[in-house]
Amino acid sequence: MGIEILDGEPHVASRLRSGLNDFDLVVLSKAPTALRYIAQIMECQSRPKLVFDTVDLQSLRANRKAKHTGLKEDLEYARWMEEVELSLARWCDAVWV
């Protein structure tokens, strides 16, 4: 019982391989990291509840950058990141704002 923080690739990958049977809740922060692991978490036999923590909405920063630079690739990245964040919100059981 308690809180386990998995920070960094080796820790997360190792924990996912061993399963999440003893987890009641998984909080995912930062879209690129959440996107990297959400499929594996959702495939766990006893899947814990998932929360997407919007502590850092990267699409907002990317949109500001795209407006500032006017570069097509910055705008494309901002749109992609927004879609990723919206998808994560749909896939999770709850969203923290």
Coordinates of N, CA, C and O in Angstrom, one line a residue:
M1 N 0.8 -1.2 0.0 CA 0.0 0.0 0.0 C 0.9 1.2 0.0 O 1.9 1.3 0.6
G2 N 0.5 2.2 -0.7 CA 1.3 3.5 -0.8 C 1.3 4.0 -2.2 O 0.5 3.7 -3.0
I3 N 2.3 4.8 -2.4 CA 2.4 5.5 -3.7 C 3.8 5.1 -4.3 O 4.8 5.1 -3.6
E4 N 3.7 4.6 -5.5 CA 5.0 4.3 -6.2 C 5.1 5.2 -7.4 O 4.2 5.4 -8.2
I5 N 6.3 5.9 -7.5 CA 6.6 6.8 -8.6 C 7.6 6.1 -9.5 O 8.6 5.7 -9.1
L6 N 7.2 6.0 -10.8 CA 8.0 5.5 -11.8 C 8.5 6.6 -12.7 O 7.8 7.2 -13.4
D7 N 9.8 6.9 -12.6 CA 10.4 8.0 -13.3 C 11.5 7.5 -14.1 O 12.5 7.1 -13.5
G8 N 11.4 7.6 -15.4 CA 12.5 7.2 -16.2 C 12.2 5.9 -16.9 O 11.6 5.0 -16.4
E9 N 12.7 5.8 -18.1 CA 12.5 4.6 -19.0 C 12.8 3.3 -18.4 O 11.9 2.4 -18.4
P10 N 13.9 3.0 -17.7 CA 14.2 1.7 -17.2 C 13.2 1.3 -16.1 O 12.7 0.1 -16.1
H11 N 12.8 2.2 -15.3 CA 11.8 1.9 -14.2 C 10.4 1.6 -14.7 O 9.8 0.6 -14.3
V12 N 10.0 2.4 -15.7 CA 8.6 2.2 -16.2 C 8.6 0.9 -17.0 O 7.7 0.1 -16.8
A13 N 9.5 0.7 -17.9 CA 9.5 -0.5 -18.7 C 9.6 -1.8 -17.9 O 8.8 -2.8 -18.1
S14 N 10.4 -1.8 -16.9 CA 10.5 -2.9 -16.0 C 9.2 -3.2 -15.2 O 8.8 -4.3 -15.1
R15 N 8.6 -2.2 -14.7 CA 7.3 -2.3 -14.0 C 6.2 -2.8 -14.9 O 5.4 -3.6 -14.5
L16 N 6.2 -2.3 -16.1 CA 5.1 -2.7 -17.0 C 5.3 -4.2 -17.4 O 4.3 -4.9 -17.5
R17 N 6.5 -4.7 -17.5 CA 6.8 -6.1 -17.8 C 6.3 -7.0 -16.7 O 5.8 -8.1 -16.9
S18 N 6.5 -6.5 -15.4 CA 6.1 -7.3 -14.3 C 4.6 -7.2 -14.0 O 4.1 -8.0 -13.2
G19 N 3.9 -6.3 -14.6 CA 2.4 -6.2 -14.4 C 2.1 -5.1 -13.5 O 2.9 -4.6 -12.7
L20 N 0.8 -4.7 -13.5 CA 0.3 -3.7 -12.7 C -0.8 -4.2 -11.8 O -1.7 -3.4 -11.4
N21 N -0.8 -5.4 -11.4 CA -1.9 -6.0 -10.6 C -2.1 -5.3 -9.3 O -3.2 -5.3 -8.8
D22 N -1.1 -4.8 -8.7 CA -1.2 -4.1 -7.4 C -1.4 -2.6 -7.5 O -1.4 -1.9 -6.5
F23 N -1.7 -2.1 -8.7 CA -2.0 -0.7 -8.9 C -3.5 -0.5 -9.0 O -4.2 -1.2 -9.7
D24 N -4.0 0.5 -8.2 CA -5.4 0.9 -8.3 C -5.5 2.1 -9.3 O -6.6 2.2 -9.9
L25 N -4.5 2.9 -9.5 CA -4.5 4.1 -10.3 C -3.2 4.4 -10.9 O -2.1 4.2 -10.2
V26 N -3.2 4.8 -12.1 CA -1.9 5.3 -12.8 C -2.2 6.7 -13.3 O -3.2 6.9 -14.0
V27 N -1.3 7.6 -12.9 CA -1.4 9.0 -13.4 C -0.3 9.2 -14.4 O 0.8 9.0 -14.2
L28 N -0.8 9.6 -15.6 CA 0.1 9.9 -16.7 C 0.2 11.4 -16.9 O -0.8 12.1 -17.0
S29 N 1.5 11.9 -16.9 CA 1.7 13.3 -17.1 C 2.6 13.4 -18.4 O 3.4 12.6 -18.7
K30 N 2.4 14.5 -19.0 CA 3.2 14.9 -20.2 C 2.9 13.9 -21.4 O 3.2 12.7 -21.3
A31 N 2.2 14.4 -22.4 CA 1.7 13.6 -23.5 C 2.7 12.7 -24.2 O 2.4 11.5 -24.4
P32 N 3.9 13.1 -24.5 CA 4.8 12.2 -25.2 C 5.1 10.9 -24.3 O 5.1 9.8 -24.8
T33 N 5.3 11.1 -23.0 CA 5.5 10.0 -22.1 C 4.3 9.2 -22.0 O 4.4 7.9 -22.1
A34 N 3.2 9.8 -21.8 CA 1.9 9.0 -21.7 C 1.6 8.2 -22.9 O 1.2 7.1 -22.9
L35 N 1.9 8.8 -24.1 CA 1.6 8.1 -25.4 C 2.5 6.9 -25.5 O 2.1 5.9 -26.0
R36 N 3.7 7.0 -25.0 CA 4.7 5.9 -25.1 C 4.2 4.7 -24.3 O 4.5 3.5 -24.7
Y37 N 3.5 4.9 -23.2 CA 3.1 3.7 -22.3 C 1.6 3.4 -22.3 O 1.3 2.3 -21.7
I38 N 0.8 4.2 -22.7 CA -0.7 4.0 -22.5 C -1.2 2.6 -23.1 O -2.0 1.9 -22.5
A39 N -0.7 2.3 -24.3 CA -1.2 1.0 -24.9 C -0.8 -0.2 -24.0 O -1.6 -1.1 -23.8
Q40 N 0.5 -0.2 -23.5 CA 0.9 -1.3 -22.6 C 0.1 -1.3 -21.3 O -0.3 -2.4 -20.9
I41 N -0.2 -0.2 -20.8 CA -1.0 -0.1 -19.5 C -2.4 -0.6 -19.8 O -3.0 -1.4 -19.0
M42 N -3.0 -0.2 -20.9 CA -4.4 -0.6 -21.2 C -4.5 -2.1 -21.5 O -5.5 -2.7 -21.4
E43 N -3.4 -2.7 -21.9 CA -3.4 -4.2 -22.2 C -3.2 -5.0 -21.0 O -3.3 -6.3 -21.1
C44 N -2.9 -4.4 -19.8 CA -2.6 -5.2 -18.6 C -3.9 -6.0 -18.2 O -5.0 -5.4 -18.4
Q45 N -3.7 -7.2 -17.8 CA -4.8 -8.0 -17.4 C -5.8 -7.4 -16.4 O -7.0 -7.4 -16.6
S46 N -5.2 -6.8 -15.4 CA -6.1 -6.1 -14.4 C -5.7 -4.6 -14.5 O -4.9 -4.1 -13.7
R47 N -6.3 -4.0 -15.5 CA -5.9 -2.6 -15.8 C -6.4 -1.7 -14.7 O -7.5 -1.6 -14.3
P48 N -5.4 -0.9 -14.2 CA -5.8 0.1 -13.2 C -6.6 1.3 -13.8 O -6.5 1.5 -15.1
K49 N -7.2 2.1 -13.0 CA -7.8 3.3 -13.5 C -6.7 4.2 -14.0 O -5.6 4.3 -13.5
L50 N -7.0 5.0 -15.1 CA -6.0 5.9 -15.7 C -6.4 7.3 -15.6 O -7.6 7.6 -15.8
V51 N -5.5 8.2 -15.2 CA -5.7 9.6 -15.1 C -4.7 10.3 -16.0 O -3.5 10.0 -15.9
F52 N -5.1 11.2 -16.9 CA -4.2 12.0 -17.6 C -4.1 13.4 -16.9 O -5.1 14.1 -16.8
D53 N -2.9 13.7 -16.4 CA -2.7 14.9 -15.7 C -2.2 16.0 -16.7 O -1.1 15.8 -17.3
T54 N -3.0 17.0 -16.9 CA -2.7 18.0 -17.9 C -1.7 19.1 -17.4 O -1.7 20.2 -17.8
V55 N -0.9 18.7 -16.4 CA 0.0 19.7 -15.8 C 0.8 20.4 -16.8 O 1.2 21.6 -16.6
D56 N 1.1 19.8 -18.0 CA 1.9 20.5 -19.0 C 1.3 20.2 -20.3 O 1.6 19.2 -21.0
L57 N 0.3 21.0 -20.8 CA -0.3 20.9 -22.1 C 0.7 21.4 -23.1 O 0.8 22.6 -23.3
Q58 N 1.4 20.5 -23.7 CA 2.5 20.9 -24.7 C 1.9 21.6 -25.9 O 2.5 22.4 -26.6
S59 N 0.6 21.3 -26.2 CA 0.0 21.8 -27.4 C -0.1 23.4 -27.3 O 0.0 24.1 -28.3
L60 N -0.4 23.8 -26.1 CA -0.5 25.3 -25.9 C 0.8 26.0 -26.2 O 0.9 27.0 -26.9
R61 N 1.9 25.4 -25.6 CA 3.2 26.0 -25.9 C 3.6 25.9 -27.4 O 4.1 26.8 -28.0
A62 N 3.2 24.8 -28.0 CA 3.5 24.6 -29.4 C 2.7 25.5 -30.3 O 3.2 26.1 -31.3
N63 N 1.5 25.8 -29.9 CA 0.7 26.8 -30.7 C 1.2 28.2 -30.6 O 1.2 28.9 -31.5
R64 N 1.7 28.5 -29.4 CA 2.3 29.9 -29.2 C 3.5 30.0 -30.1 O 3.8 31.0 -30.7
K65 N 4.3 28.9 -30.1 CA 5.5 29.0 -30.9 C 5.2 29.1 -32.4 O 5.8 29.9 -33.1
A66 N 4.2 28.3 -32.8 CA 3.8 28.4 -34.2 C 3.3 29.7 -34.6 O 3.6 30.2 -35.7
K67 N 2.6 30.4 -33.7 CA 2.1 31.8 -34.0 C 3.3 32.7 -34.1 O 3.3 33.7 -34.9
H68 N 4.3 32.5 -33.3 CA 5.4 33.4 -33.2 C 6.3 33.2 -34.5 O 6.8 34.1 -35.1
T69 N 6.6 31.9 -34.8 CA 7.5 31.6 -35.9 C 6.8 31.7 -37.3 O 7.5 32.0 -38.3
G70 N 5.6 31.3 -37.3 CA 4.9 31.3 -38.6 C 5.3 30.1 -39.4 O 4.9 30.0 -40.6
L71 N 6.0 29.2 -38.9 CA 6.5 28.0 -39.7 C 5.5 26.9 -39.8 O 4.8 26.6 -38.8
K72 N 5.3 26.4 -41.0 CA 4.4 25.3 -41.2 C 4.6 24.1 -40.3 O 3.7 23.5 -39.8
E73 N 5.9 23.7 -40.1 CA 6.2 22.5 -39.3 C 5.9 22.7 -37.9 O 5.5 21.8 -37.2
D74 N 6.0 24.0 -37.4 CA 5.6 24.3 -36.0 C 4.1 24.2 -35.8 O 3.6 23.6 -34.8
L75 N 3.4 24.6 -36.8 CA 1.9 24.5 -36.8 C 1.4 23.1 -36.8 O 0.6 22.6 -36.1
E76 N 2.1 22.3 -37.7 CA 1.7 20.9 -37.8 C 2.0 20.1 -36.5 O 1.2 19.3 -36.1
Y77 N 3.2 20.4 -35.9 CA 3.5 19.8 -34.6 C 2.4 20.2 -33.5 O 2.0 19.3 -32.8
A78 N 2.1 21.5 -33.5 CA 1.1 21.9 -32.5 C -0.3 21.2 -32.7 O -0.9 20.8 -31.7
R79 N -0.7 21.1 -33.9 CA -1.9 20.4 -34.2 C -1.8 18.9 -33.8 O -2.8 18.3 -33.3
W80 N -0.7 18.3 -34.2 CA -0.5 16.9 -33.8 C -0.5 16.7 -32.3 O -1.2 15.8 -31.8
M81 N 0.2 17.5 -31.6 CA 0.2 17.4 -30.1 C -1.1 17.7 -29.5 O -1.5 17.0 -28.5
E82 N -1.9 18.6 -30.0 CA -3.3 18.8 -29.5 C -4.1 17.5 -29.7 O -4.8 17.1 -28.8
E83 N -4.0 16.9 -30.9 CA -4.7 15.6 -31.1 C -4.3 14.5 -30.1 O -5.1 13.7 -29.6
V84 N -3.0 14.4 -29.9 CA -2.5 13.5 -29.0 C -3.1 13.7 -27.6 O -3.5 12.8 -26.9
E85 N -3.0 14.9 -27.1 CA -3.6 15.3 -25.8 C -5.1 15.0 -25.7 O -5.5 14.4 -24.7
L86 N -5.8 15.3 -26.7 CA -7.2 15.0 -26.7 C -7.5 13.5 -26.7 O -8.4 13.1 -26.0
S87 N -6.7 12.8 -27.5 CA -6.9 11.3 -27.5 C -6.6 10.7 -26.1 O -7.3 9.9 -25.6
L88 N -5.5 11.2 -25.5 CA -5.2 10.7 -24.1 C -6.3 11.0 -23.2 O -6.7 10.1 -22.4
A89 N -6.9 12.1 -23.3 CA -8.1 12.5 -22.4 C -9.2 11.5 -22.7 O -9.9 11.1 -21.7
R90 N -9.5 11.1 -23.9 CA -10.6 10.2 -24.2 C -10.2 8.8 -23.7 O -11.1 8.1 -23.3
W91 N -9.0 8.4 -23.8 CA -8.6 7.0 -23.4 C -8.6 6.8 -21.9 O -8.7 5.7 -21.5
C92 N -8.3 7.9 -21.2 CA -8.2 7.7 -19.7 C -9.6 7.8 -19.1 O -10.5 8.3 -19.6
D93 N -9.6 7.3 -17.8 CA -10.8 7.3 -17.1 C -11.2 8.7 -16.5 O -12.3 9.0 -16.2
A94 N -10.1 9.5 -16.3 CA -10.3 10.9 -15.8 C -9.2 11.7 -16.3 O -8.2 11.3 -16.7
V95 N -9.5 13.1 -16.2 CA -8.5 14.1 -16.6 C -8.3 15.1 -15.4 O -9.3 15.6 -14.9
W96 N -7.1 15.3 -15.1 CA -6.8 16.4 -14.1 C -6.4 17.6 -14.9 O -5.6 17.6 -15.7
V97 N -7.1 18.7 -14.5 CA -6.8 20.0 -15.2 C -6.1 20.9 -14.2 O -6.5 21.0 -13.1

